[in-house]
Amino acid sequence: MSKSEVVELRVLEEGGVVPCCPPITAGELSQADAEKMAAMFKALSDPVRLRLFSKVASHPGGEACVCDIADVGVSQPTVSHHLKKLREAGLLTSERRGTWVYYQVAPSVVAAMAAMLDLRG
Amino acid sequence: MSKSEVVELRVLEEGGVVPCCPPITAGELSQADAEKMAAMFKALSDPVRLRLFSKVASHPGGEACVCDIADVGVSQPTVSHHLKKLREAGLLTSERRGTWVYYQVAPSVVAAMAAMLDLRG
DNA sequence: TCCTTGCTTCGACGTCTGTCGATACAACGG
DNA sequence: CCGTTGTATCGACAGACGTCGAAGCAAGGA
C-alpha cells in the first residue's frame, strides 16, 4: 500500500443494492474502482478475519454475539480489532443489545463480490 | 500476519479443477482453509495488482505481454514485483516467448473464487 | 455504590509490504 | 562480439499491519 487513505466500500445505498465495481474481467479497472475492490479484498485477506466473517455468516439468524465467535486463537482485543476492520470495510454491521454486541453480515456484500467476479448468472 | 510461511493456493490439479475451499458462508472455516483463502484475497488486496490482473484478464486472448500492461503508475521493478506476487498466489502464469514475457490468468481461478462465495450457478 | 462481565481503545512491539534506483540477466540485432 | 531493449532481482527505507497486555467504558446484578 502506498497511500494511507481510508477507502470505504459502498455496496449498499438507501433503497437498494448498488454494485460497487465493474466485473474484474470486463476491462481495465479504473484507479478508483481498483482501490474500492482492493479495500474489500484486503478486509478478507487475513485468516482470522475470514474465520470471524464465516462464523457470523454461518450463524443461525445471520448474526452472532462477539462471545459466540471470539474463539479464533487470538486474544480478545485482537478479535475486537479485526471486527472493527470488517466493520470499516462495510462487510459487517454491529449493534449493541444490552450487555452484548451482535455482528451481522452486511446485506448484499456477497452479491457485490459476485458482481466483481462477473458471476451474475 | 504473524507467520511468514508461504501458503500456496491450489486451484488446479493435473486433470481438473479442485475447489480450493468450502463456501465462505457454509460454516466455520478451518484454520487451513482460512489461510488458503486469505492468501488468494491478499493477492488481490492491492490496487496495482488488481489493475494488472484485470488488464491481463481483459486482454484479447486472455494473455498479455508485460509491456502491454506495465502502465499502472508505478516503476518497472514494482510492476515486476506485483506480477511475481500474483504468480506465487496462483492467479497468473507466465511464459517467456523470445524477448517478451506473457502473463495469463490461471484457468479456473475465478471459478474457484465463485465456489468460495457459494455461487455455484 | 461497588463488583463483575462483555467489549473497545490505547500504546508498544516486531514483522511484513510497497516502493524505488541500481544492477543483473535474457534475447535479439548489428 | 557488443549494444539495445525487455524483464527480473537486489538492497534499502518508510509506512502499514497483526499482536499483545493494560486500561477504559458500558450494562447489569448484589
XYZ file of C-alpha atoms (C1' of nucleotides) in Angstrom:
302
model
C 0.000 0.000 0.000
C 1.358 3.332 -0.919
C -1.446 5.512 0.347
C -2.929 5.557 3.778
C -6.326 6.900 2.857
C -9.358 5.006 4.016
C -11.364 3.753 1.080
C -14.854 2.890 2.136
C -16.743 0.272 0.229
C -20.257 1.284 -0.690
C -22.216 -1.796 -1.505
C -25.430 -0.527 -0.070
C -27.245 2.699 -0.740
C -30.572 3.567 0.745
C -33.236 1.685 -1.104
C -31.218 -0.935 -2.839
C -28.018 -2.544 -3.927
C -25.523 -0.530 -5.879
C -22.811 -2.612 -7.486
C -19.553 -1.373 -6.133
C -17.455 -2.015 -9.210
C -17.492 -3.418 -12.688
C -16.588 -7.073 -13.178
C -12.908 -7.709 -12.793
C -12.661 -9.341 -16.209
C -14.696 -6.801 -18.121
C -11.866 -4.412 -18.875
C -9.144 -2.358 -17.333
C -10.103 -1.211 -13.865
C -10.030 2.486 -13.134
C -7.829 3.664 -10.306
C -10.878 4.417 -8.166
C -12.574 1.072 -8.740
C -9.323 -0.774 -8.113
C -8.997 0.958 -4.766
C -12.533 0.097 -3.722
C -12.169 -3.532 -4.686
C -8.748 -3.766 -3.085
C -10.200 -2.468 0.186
C -12.776 -5.223 0.179
C -10.308 -7.966 -0.655
C -7.903 -6.589 1.913
C -10.506 -6.916 4.620
C -10.768 -10.601 3.759
C -7.047 -11.137 3.360
C -6.409 -12.251 6.928
C -7.185 -15.771 8.171
C -8.567 -14.526 11.475
C -10.895 -12.060 9.779
C -12.001 -14.710 7.315
C -12.876 -17.053 10.148
C -14.737 -14.341 12.029
C -16.659 -13.425 8.901
C -17.590 -17.010 8.163
C -18.646 -17.576 11.750
C -21.025 -14.654 11.585
C -22.252 -15.598 8.122
C -22.952 -19.188 9.081
C -24.508 -18.444 12.448
C -28.233 -19.118 12.807
C -30.137 -15.939 12.014
C -27.161 -14.426 10.206
C -25.885 -12.698 13.302
C -23.694 -13.568 16.246
C -22.606 -12.154 19.544
C -18.893 -11.463 19.854
C -18.768 -14.013 22.642
C -20.028 -16.668 20.219
C -17.298 -16.160 17.654
C -14.329 -14.952 19.685
C -12.621 -18.327 19.803
C -10.309 -17.982 16.827
C -6.957 -18.407 18.523
C -6.034 -14.806 19.264
C -6.608 -12.525 22.242
C -9.877 -10.766 22.779
C -8.505 -7.281 21.931
C -7.224 -8.701 18.663
C -10.665 -10.117 17.862
C -12.137 -6.690 18.502
C -9.519 -5.108 16.260
C -10.368 -7.433 13.375
C -14.110 -6.974 13.799
C -13.537 -3.246 13.576
C -11.677 -3.679 10.300
C -14.524 -5.760 8.907
C -16.959 -3.083 10.005
C -14.917 -0.318 8.416
C -14.774 -2.255 5.174
C -18.557 -2.458 5.155
C -18.638 -6.245 5.400
C -20.195 -6.451 8.844
C -22.520 -4.274 10.878
C -22.778 -4.267 14.648
C -25.422 -3.479 17.201
C -25.329 -3.451 20.989
C -28.225 -5.139 22.708
C -27.881 -4.930 26.446
C -24.600 -6.376 27.549
C -23.727 -7.995 24.263
C -22.713 -6.718 20.842
C -24.084 -8.551 17.838
C -22.486 -8.599 14.413
C -24.352 -9.176 11.153
C -23.180 -9.695 7.602
C -23.926 -6.513 5.719
C -26.677 -7.315 3.223
C -25.665 -7.880 -0.393
C -21.980 -7.961 0.340
C -21.574 -11.370 -1.169
C -23.679 -10.321 -4.142
C -21.371 -7.351 -4.651
C -18.406 -9.678 -4.698
C -20.200 -11.858 -7.210
C -20.686 -8.843 -9.453
C -16.973 -8.153 -9.355
C -16.280 -11.682 -10.430
C -18.789 -11.395 -13.254
C -20.953 -14.249 -11.988
C -24.312 -12.690 -12.455
C -25.861 -15.927 -13.620
C 0.319 -11.506 9.614
C 2.152 -13.205 12.352
C 3.633 -16.078 10.405
C 5.864 -15.794 7.402
C 5.112 -19.125 5.801
C 4.094 -19.170 2.179
C 0.641 -20.584 1.677
C 0.201 -21.640 -1.896
C -3.213 -21.694 -3.405
C -4.038 -24.857 -5.286
C -6.916 -24.242 -7.561
C -5.655 -26.519 -10.263
C -4.559 -30.096 -10.061
C -3.496 -32.130 -13.041
C -6.603 -33.213 -14.861
C -9.137 -30.849 -13.490
C -10.383 -28.231 -11.124
C -10.201 -28.882 -7.440
C -12.160 -26.400 -5.387
C -9.747 -24.751 -3.031
C -12.122 -24.232 -0.142
C -15.672 -24.606 1.010
C -18.067 -21.702 0.534
C -17.416 -18.872 2.923
C -20.988 -18.911 4.193
C -21.351 -22.663 4.594
C -19.945 -22.922 8.094
C -16.951 -22.126 10.202
C -13.783 -22.135 8.181
C -10.964 -24.387 9.302
C -7.629 -22.801 10.039
C -6.135 -24.343 6.909
C -8.941 -23.251 4.589
C -8.913 -19.774 6.053
C -5.214 -19.471 5.304
C -5.614 -20.604 1.710
C -8.472 -18.242 1.060
C -6.704 -15.387 2.800
C -3.684 -15.900 0.544
C -5.868 -15.531 -2.516
C -7.666 -12.437 -1.253
C -4.375 -10.953 -0.154
C -3.002 -11.242 -3.653
C -5.934 -9.164 -4.863
C -5.825 -6.696 -1.990
C -3.600 -4.162 -3.721
C -4.934 -1.693 -6.297
C -1.893 -2.107 -8.543
C -2.184 -5.893 -8.540
C -5.908 -5.660 -9.199
C -5.298 -3.447 -12.200
C -2.580 -5.739 -13.522
C -4.847 -8.758 -13.076
C -7.776 -7.099 -14.814
C -5.548 -5.951 -17.659
C -4.384 -9.493 -18.261
C -7.894 -10.909 -17.839
C -9.465 -8.454 -20.234
C -6.720 -8.601 -22.856
C -7.602 -10.257 -26.167
C -6.663 -13.914 -25.989
C -6.578 -13.862 -22.208
C -2.895 -13.118 -22.114
C -0.710 -10.047 -22.238
C 2.935 -9.102 -22.550
C 4.334 -7.216 -19.582
C 4.980 -4.296 -21.890
C 1.245 -4.137 -22.648
C 0.135 -3.821 -19.048
C 3.041 -2.112 -17.320
C 1.435 1.323 -17.360
C -0.189 1.338 -13.935
C 1.578 4.307 -12.393
C 4.470 2.609 -10.642
C 8.037 1.836 -11.670
C 9.008 -1.190 -13.739
C 10.592 -3.074 -10.832
C 7.434 -2.568 -8.836
C 5.304 -3.964 -11.659
C 7.581 -6.985 -11.777
C 7.288 -7.387 -8.021
C 3.497 -7.399 -8.154
C 3.356 -9.807 -11.071
C 5.538 -12.150 -9.073
C 3.111 -11.988 -6.161
C 0.201 -12.788 -8.458
C 2.192 -15.718 -9.849
C 3.044 -17.024 -6.391
C -0.617 -16.853 -5.394
C -1.514 -18.996 -8.391
C -3.610 -16.317 -10.049
C -1.393 -15.760 -13.064
C 1.005 -17.914 -15.031
C 3.876 -16.627 -17.136
C 5.762 -17.774 -20.159
C 8.710 -16.270 -21.963
C 8.422 -16.151 -25.741
C 11.516 -14.642 -27.251
C 12.196 -11.251 -25.825
C 8.865 -10.856 -24.145
C 7.194 -12.459 -21.148
C 3.470 -13.180 -21.413
C 1.132 -13.495 -18.455
C -2.105 -15.480 -18.487
C -4.921 -15.779 -15.997
C -4.592 -19.186 -14.391
C -7.536 -21.265 -15.569
C -10.447 -21.667 -13.156
C -9.194 -19.091 -10.708
C -12.340 -17.073 -10.987
C -14.408 -20.254 -10.692
C -12.558 -21.115 -7.508
C -13.433 -17.712 -6.109
C -17.042 -18.280 -7.089
C -17.033 -21.545 -5.142
C -15.827 -19.701 -2.077
C -18.677 -17.279 -2.401
C -21.149 -20.118 -2.837
C -22.259 -19.039 -6.279
C -22.243 -22.353 -8.000
C -24.871 -21.294 -10.508
C -22.397 2.031 45.123
C -19.472 -1.493 44.106
C -18.225 -5.594 41.587
C -18.394 -8.482 37.594
C -18.773 -9.414 32.793
C -18.509 -8.116 27.768
C -16.310 -5.422 24.582
C -13.366 -1.487 22.875
C -9.434 1.554 22.877
C -4.592 2.623 23.837
C 0.336 2.091 23.492
C 4.028 -0.584 22.229
C 6.463 -4.093 19.697
C 8.358 -6.825 15.793
C 7.352 -8.127 11.197
C 5.646 -7.685 6.572
C 4.814 -4.785 2.477
C 5.113 -1.422 -1.359
C 8.153 1.490 -3.333
C 12.328 2.943 -5.569
C 17.157 3.154 -8.028
C 20.799 0.282 -9.223
C 22.063 -3.787 -11.082
C 21.788 -8.315 -13.301
C 20.022 -11.355 -16.692
C 17.866 -12.750 -21.307
C 17.106 -12.334 -26.189
C 17.878 -10.219 -30.295
C 20.130 -7.233 -33.988
C 24.001 -5.244 -35.738
C 31.023 -9.637 -30.041
C 28.823 -5.548 -28.434
C 24.893 -2.523 -27.736
C 19.889 -2.260 -27.096
C 15.625 -3.468 -25.277
C 12.594 -6.151 -22.094
C 12.191 -8.178 -17.630
C 13.730 -9.839 -13.022
C 16.392 -9.440 -8.738
C 18.772 -6.838 -5.055
C 19.186 -3.683 -1.207
C 17.261 -0.120 1.317
C 13.706 2.520 3.500
C 9.275 4.372 5.265
C 4.944 3.092 6.461
C 1.278 -0.242 7.469
C -0.167 -4.377 9.901
C -1.149 -8.052 13.499
C -0.393 -8.940 18.001
C -0.446 -8.389 22.937
C -1.245 -6.543 27.938
C -3.169 -2.745 30.287
C -6.616 0.285 30.836
C -11.174 2.232 29.741
C -16.181 2.154 29.053
C -20.973 0.049 29.146
C -24.531 -2.689 31.224
C -26.417 -5.265 34.756
C -26.606 -7.593 39.455
C -25.823 -7.701 44.507
